[in-house]
PDB file of C-alpha atoms in Angstrom:
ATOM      1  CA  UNK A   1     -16.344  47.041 -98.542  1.00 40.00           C
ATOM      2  CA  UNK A   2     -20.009  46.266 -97.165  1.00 50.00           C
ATOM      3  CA  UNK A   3     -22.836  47.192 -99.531  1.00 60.00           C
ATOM      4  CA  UNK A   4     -23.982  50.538 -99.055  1.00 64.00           C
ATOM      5  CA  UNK A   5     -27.317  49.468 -97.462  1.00 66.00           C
ATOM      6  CA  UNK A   6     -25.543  47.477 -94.896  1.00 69.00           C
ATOM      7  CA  UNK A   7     -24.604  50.815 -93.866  1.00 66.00           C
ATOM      8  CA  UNK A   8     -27.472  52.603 -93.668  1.00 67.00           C
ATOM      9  CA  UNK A   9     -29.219  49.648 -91.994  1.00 69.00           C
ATOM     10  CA  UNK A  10     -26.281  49.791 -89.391  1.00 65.00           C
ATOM     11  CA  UNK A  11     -27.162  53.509 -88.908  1.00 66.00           C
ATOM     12  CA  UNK A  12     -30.976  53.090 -88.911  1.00 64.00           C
ATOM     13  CA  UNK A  13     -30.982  50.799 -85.668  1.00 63.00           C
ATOM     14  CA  UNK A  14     -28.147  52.671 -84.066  1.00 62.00           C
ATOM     15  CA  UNK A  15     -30.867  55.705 -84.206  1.00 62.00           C
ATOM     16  CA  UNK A  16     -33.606  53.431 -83.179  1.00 61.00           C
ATOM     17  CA  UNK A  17     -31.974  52.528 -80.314  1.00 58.00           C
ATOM     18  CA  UNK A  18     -30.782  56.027 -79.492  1.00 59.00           C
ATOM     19  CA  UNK A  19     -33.471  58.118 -80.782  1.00 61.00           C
ATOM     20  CA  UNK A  20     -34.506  59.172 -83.700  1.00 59.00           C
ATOM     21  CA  UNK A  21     -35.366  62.772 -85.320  1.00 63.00           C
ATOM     22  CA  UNK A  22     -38.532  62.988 -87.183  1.00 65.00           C
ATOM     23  CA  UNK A  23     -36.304  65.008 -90.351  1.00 62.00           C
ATOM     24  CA  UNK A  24     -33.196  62.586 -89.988  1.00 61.00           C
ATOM     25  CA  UNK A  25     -35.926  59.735 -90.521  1.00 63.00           C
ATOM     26  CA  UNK A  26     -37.360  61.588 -93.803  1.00 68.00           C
ATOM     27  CA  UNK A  27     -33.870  61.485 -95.046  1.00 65.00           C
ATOM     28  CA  UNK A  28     -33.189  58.195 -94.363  1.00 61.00           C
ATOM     29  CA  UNK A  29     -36.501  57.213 -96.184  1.00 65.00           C
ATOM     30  CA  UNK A  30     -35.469  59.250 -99.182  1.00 65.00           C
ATOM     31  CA  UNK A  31     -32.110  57.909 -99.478  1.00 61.00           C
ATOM     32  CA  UNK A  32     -33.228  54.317 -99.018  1.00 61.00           C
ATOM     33  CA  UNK A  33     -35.962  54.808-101.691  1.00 62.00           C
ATOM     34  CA  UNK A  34     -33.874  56.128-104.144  1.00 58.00           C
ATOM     35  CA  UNK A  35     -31.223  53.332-103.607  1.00 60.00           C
ATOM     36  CA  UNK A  36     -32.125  51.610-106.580  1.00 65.00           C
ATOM     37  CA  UNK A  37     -35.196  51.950-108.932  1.00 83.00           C
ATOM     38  CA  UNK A  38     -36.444  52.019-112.585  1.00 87.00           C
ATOM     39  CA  UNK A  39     -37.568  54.975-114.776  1.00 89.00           C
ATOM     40  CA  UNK A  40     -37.884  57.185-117.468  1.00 92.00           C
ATOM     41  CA  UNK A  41     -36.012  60.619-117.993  1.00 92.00           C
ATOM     42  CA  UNK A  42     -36.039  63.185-120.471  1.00 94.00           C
ATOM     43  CA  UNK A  43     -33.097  65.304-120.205  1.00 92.00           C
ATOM     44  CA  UNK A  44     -33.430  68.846-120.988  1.00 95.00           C
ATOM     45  CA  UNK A  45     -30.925  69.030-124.381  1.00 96.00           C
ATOM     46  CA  UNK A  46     -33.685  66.299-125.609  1.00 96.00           C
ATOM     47  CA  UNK A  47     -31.803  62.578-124.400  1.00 96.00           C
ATOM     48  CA  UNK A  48     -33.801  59.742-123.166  1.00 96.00           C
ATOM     49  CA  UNK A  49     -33.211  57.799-120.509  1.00 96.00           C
ATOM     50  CA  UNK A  50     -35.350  54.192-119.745  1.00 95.00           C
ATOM     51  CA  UNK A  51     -34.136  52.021-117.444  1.00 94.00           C
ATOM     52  CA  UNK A  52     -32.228  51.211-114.138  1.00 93.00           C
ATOM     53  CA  UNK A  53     -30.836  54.212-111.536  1.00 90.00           C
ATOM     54  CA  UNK A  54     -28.767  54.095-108.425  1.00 88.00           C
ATOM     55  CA  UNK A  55     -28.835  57.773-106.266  1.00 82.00           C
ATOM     56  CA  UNK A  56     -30.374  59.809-109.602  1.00 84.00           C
ATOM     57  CA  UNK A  57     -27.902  58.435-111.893  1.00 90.00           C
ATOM     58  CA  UNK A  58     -28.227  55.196-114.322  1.00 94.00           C
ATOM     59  CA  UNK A  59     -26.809  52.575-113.268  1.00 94.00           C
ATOM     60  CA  UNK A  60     -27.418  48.694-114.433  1.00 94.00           C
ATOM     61  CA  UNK A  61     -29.132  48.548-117.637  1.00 95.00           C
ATOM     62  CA  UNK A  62     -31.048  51.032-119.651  1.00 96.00           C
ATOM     63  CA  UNK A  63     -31.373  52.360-123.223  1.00 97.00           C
ATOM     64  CA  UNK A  64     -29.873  56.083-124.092  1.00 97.00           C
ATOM     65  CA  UNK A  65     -32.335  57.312-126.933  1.00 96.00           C
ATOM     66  CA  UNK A  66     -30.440  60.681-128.685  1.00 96.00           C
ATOM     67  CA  UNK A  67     -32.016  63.347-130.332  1.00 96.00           C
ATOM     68  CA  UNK A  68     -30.031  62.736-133.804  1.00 94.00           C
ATOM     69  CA  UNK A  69     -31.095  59.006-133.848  1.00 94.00           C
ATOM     70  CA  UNK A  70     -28.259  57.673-131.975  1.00 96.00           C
ATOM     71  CA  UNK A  71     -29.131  55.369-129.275  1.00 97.00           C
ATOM     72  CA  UNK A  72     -27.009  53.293-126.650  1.00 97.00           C
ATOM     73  CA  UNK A  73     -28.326  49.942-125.322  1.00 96.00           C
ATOM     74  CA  UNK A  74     -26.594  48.120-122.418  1.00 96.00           C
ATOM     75  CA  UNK A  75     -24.873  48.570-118.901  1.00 97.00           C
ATOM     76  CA  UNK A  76     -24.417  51.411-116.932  1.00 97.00           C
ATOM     77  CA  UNK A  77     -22.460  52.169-114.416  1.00 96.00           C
ATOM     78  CA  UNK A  78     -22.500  55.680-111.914  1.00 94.00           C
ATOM     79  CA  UNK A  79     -23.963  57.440-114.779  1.00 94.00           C
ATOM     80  CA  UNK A  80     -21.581  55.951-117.827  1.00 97.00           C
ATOM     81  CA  UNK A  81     -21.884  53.559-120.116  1.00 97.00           C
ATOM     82  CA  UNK A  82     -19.452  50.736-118.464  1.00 97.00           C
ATOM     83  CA  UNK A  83     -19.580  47.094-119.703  1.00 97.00           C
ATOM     84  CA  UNK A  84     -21.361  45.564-122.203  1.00 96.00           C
ATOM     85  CA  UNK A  85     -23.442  47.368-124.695  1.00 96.00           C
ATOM     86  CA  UNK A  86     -24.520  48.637-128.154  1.00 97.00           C
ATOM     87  CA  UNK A  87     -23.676  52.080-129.469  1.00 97.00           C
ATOM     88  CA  UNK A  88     -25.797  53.478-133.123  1.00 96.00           C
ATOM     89  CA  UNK A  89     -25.421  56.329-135.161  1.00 93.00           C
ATOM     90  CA  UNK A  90     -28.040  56.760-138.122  1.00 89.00           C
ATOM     91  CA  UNK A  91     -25.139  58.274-140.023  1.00 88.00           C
ATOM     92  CA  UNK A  92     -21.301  56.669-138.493  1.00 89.00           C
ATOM     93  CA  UNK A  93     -22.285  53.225-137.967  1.00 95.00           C
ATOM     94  CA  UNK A  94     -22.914  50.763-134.813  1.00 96.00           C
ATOM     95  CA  UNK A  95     -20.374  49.776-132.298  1.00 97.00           C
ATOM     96  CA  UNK A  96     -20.713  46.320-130.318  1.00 96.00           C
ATOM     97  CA  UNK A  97     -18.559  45.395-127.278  1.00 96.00           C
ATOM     98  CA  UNK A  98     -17.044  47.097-123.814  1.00 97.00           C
ATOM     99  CA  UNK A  99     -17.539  50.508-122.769  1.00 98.00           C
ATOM    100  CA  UNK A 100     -15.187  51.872-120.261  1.00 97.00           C
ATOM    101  CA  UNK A 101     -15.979  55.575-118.293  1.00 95.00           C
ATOM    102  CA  UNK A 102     -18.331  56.416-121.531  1.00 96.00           C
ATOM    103  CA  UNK A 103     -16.502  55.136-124.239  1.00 97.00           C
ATOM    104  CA  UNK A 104     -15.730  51.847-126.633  1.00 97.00           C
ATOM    105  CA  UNK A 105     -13.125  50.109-124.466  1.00 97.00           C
ATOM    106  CA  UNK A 106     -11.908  46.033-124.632  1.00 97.00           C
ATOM    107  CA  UNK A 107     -12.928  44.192-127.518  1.00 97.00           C
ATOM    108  CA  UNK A 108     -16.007  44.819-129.581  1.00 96.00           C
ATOM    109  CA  UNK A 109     -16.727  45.081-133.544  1.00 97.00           C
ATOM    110  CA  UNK A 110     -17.625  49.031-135.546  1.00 97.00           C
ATOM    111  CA  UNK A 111     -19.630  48.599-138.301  1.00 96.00           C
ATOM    112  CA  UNK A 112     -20.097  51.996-140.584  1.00 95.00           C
ATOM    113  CA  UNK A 113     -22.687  51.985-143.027  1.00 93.00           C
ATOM    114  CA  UNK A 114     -20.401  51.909-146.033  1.00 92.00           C
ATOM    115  CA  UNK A 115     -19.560  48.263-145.269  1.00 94.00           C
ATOM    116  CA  UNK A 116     -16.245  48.729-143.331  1.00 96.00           C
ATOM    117  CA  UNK A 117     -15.946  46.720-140.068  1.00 96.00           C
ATOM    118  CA  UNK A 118     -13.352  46.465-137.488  1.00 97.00           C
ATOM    119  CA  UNK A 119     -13.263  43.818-134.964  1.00 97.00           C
ATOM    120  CA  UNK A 120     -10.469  44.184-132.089  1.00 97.00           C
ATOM    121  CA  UNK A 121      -9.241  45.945-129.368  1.00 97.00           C
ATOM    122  CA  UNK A 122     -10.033  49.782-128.296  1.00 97.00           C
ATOM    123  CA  UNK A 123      -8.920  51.744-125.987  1.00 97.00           C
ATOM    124  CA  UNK A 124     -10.483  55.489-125.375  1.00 96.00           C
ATOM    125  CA  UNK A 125     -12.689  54.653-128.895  1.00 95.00           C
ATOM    126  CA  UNK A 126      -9.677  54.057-130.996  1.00 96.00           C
ATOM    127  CA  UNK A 127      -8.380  50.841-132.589  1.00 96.00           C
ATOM    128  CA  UNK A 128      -5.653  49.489-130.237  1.00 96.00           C
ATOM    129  CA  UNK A 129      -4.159  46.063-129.733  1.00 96.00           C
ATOM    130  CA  UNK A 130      -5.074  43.025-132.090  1.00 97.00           C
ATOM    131  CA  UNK A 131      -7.279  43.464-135.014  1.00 97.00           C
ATOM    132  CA  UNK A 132      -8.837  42.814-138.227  1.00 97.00           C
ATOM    133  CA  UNK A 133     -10.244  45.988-140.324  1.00 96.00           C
ATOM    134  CA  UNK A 134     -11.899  44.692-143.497  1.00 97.00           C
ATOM    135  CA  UNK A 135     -12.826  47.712-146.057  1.00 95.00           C
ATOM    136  CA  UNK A 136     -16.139  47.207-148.354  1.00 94.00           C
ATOM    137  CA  UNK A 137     -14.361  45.649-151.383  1.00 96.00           C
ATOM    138  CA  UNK A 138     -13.181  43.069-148.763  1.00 95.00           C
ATOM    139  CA  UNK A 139      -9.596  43.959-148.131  1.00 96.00           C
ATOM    140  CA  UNK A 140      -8.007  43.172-144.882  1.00 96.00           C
ATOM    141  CA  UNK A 141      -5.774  44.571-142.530  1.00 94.00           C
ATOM    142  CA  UNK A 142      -4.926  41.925-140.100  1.00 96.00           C
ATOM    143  CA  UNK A 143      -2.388  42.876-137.125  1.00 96.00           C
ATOM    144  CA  UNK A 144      -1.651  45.518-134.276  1.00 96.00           C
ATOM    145  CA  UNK A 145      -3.560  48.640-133.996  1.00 97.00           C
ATOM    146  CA  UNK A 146      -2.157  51.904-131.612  1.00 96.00           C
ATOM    147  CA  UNK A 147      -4.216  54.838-131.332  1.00 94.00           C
ATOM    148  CA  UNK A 148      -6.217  54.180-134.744  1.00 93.00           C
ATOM    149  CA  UNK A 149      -3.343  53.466-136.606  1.00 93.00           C
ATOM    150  CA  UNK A 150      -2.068  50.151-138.220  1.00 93.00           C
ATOM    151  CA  UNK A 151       1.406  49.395-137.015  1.00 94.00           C
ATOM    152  CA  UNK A 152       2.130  46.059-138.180  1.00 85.00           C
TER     153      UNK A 152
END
């Protein structure tokens, strides 16, 4: 499917050649401007938002800042963290890997601050497919994971 501003490119010199309204030209203008761009926003419940938007929402990469401490660092996609990125809590750890529709999904490693680590497979944020979990006195489980659970 073409790029969206093949499309509106395509519609701006079909009006040209047809005619063009002075308020469907100010719409045009807006929509073209906000296409893609970089900023800052502060959302009201106190989240920060620095970095790349598509159409008002984030999209590419930008930092999350929370207002417990928690950050997110990585890509975005329609306004969720999709792809590759880096997920902190002061207080439940870090999370490094792929984010799918918001949440840890493919491979990546969760570190808590205890000294637990699990590096695998999760789908929907829970430990699914291969992986090793390796608790702080350095104990291993080594094997298949399904919905946060060690199966084998």
């Amino acid at each position: 499917m073409p790029d969206i501003m093949v499309w509106i490119t395509l519609i701006v010199v079909i009006l040209l050649v047809v005619g063009i309204s002075p308020w469907l030209f100010r719409i045009l203008k807006k929509v073209i401007k906000n296409y893609r761009k970089r900023g800052v926003y502060t959302f009201p419940d106190g989240r920060k938002y620095v970095g790349e938007w598509e159409y008002d929402l984030p999209n590419g990469l930008g930092l999350l800042t929370l207002p417990d401490g928690g950050k997110y660092t990585g890509e975005w996609k329609a306004g969720e963290m999709n792809g590759k990125g880096i997920l902190t809590y002061p207080d439940m750890g870090q999370y490094v890997g792929e984010f799918k529709d918001g949440v840890p999904n493919g491979q990546g490693i969760r570190s808590h601050p205890g000294g637990e680590t699990y590096v695998g497979r999760f789908n929907n944020s829970q430990f699914d497919g291969e992986g090793t979990f390796t608790h702080s006195n350095g104990r291993k489980y080594i094997g298949e994971w399904k919905d946060g659970k060690f199966i084998s």
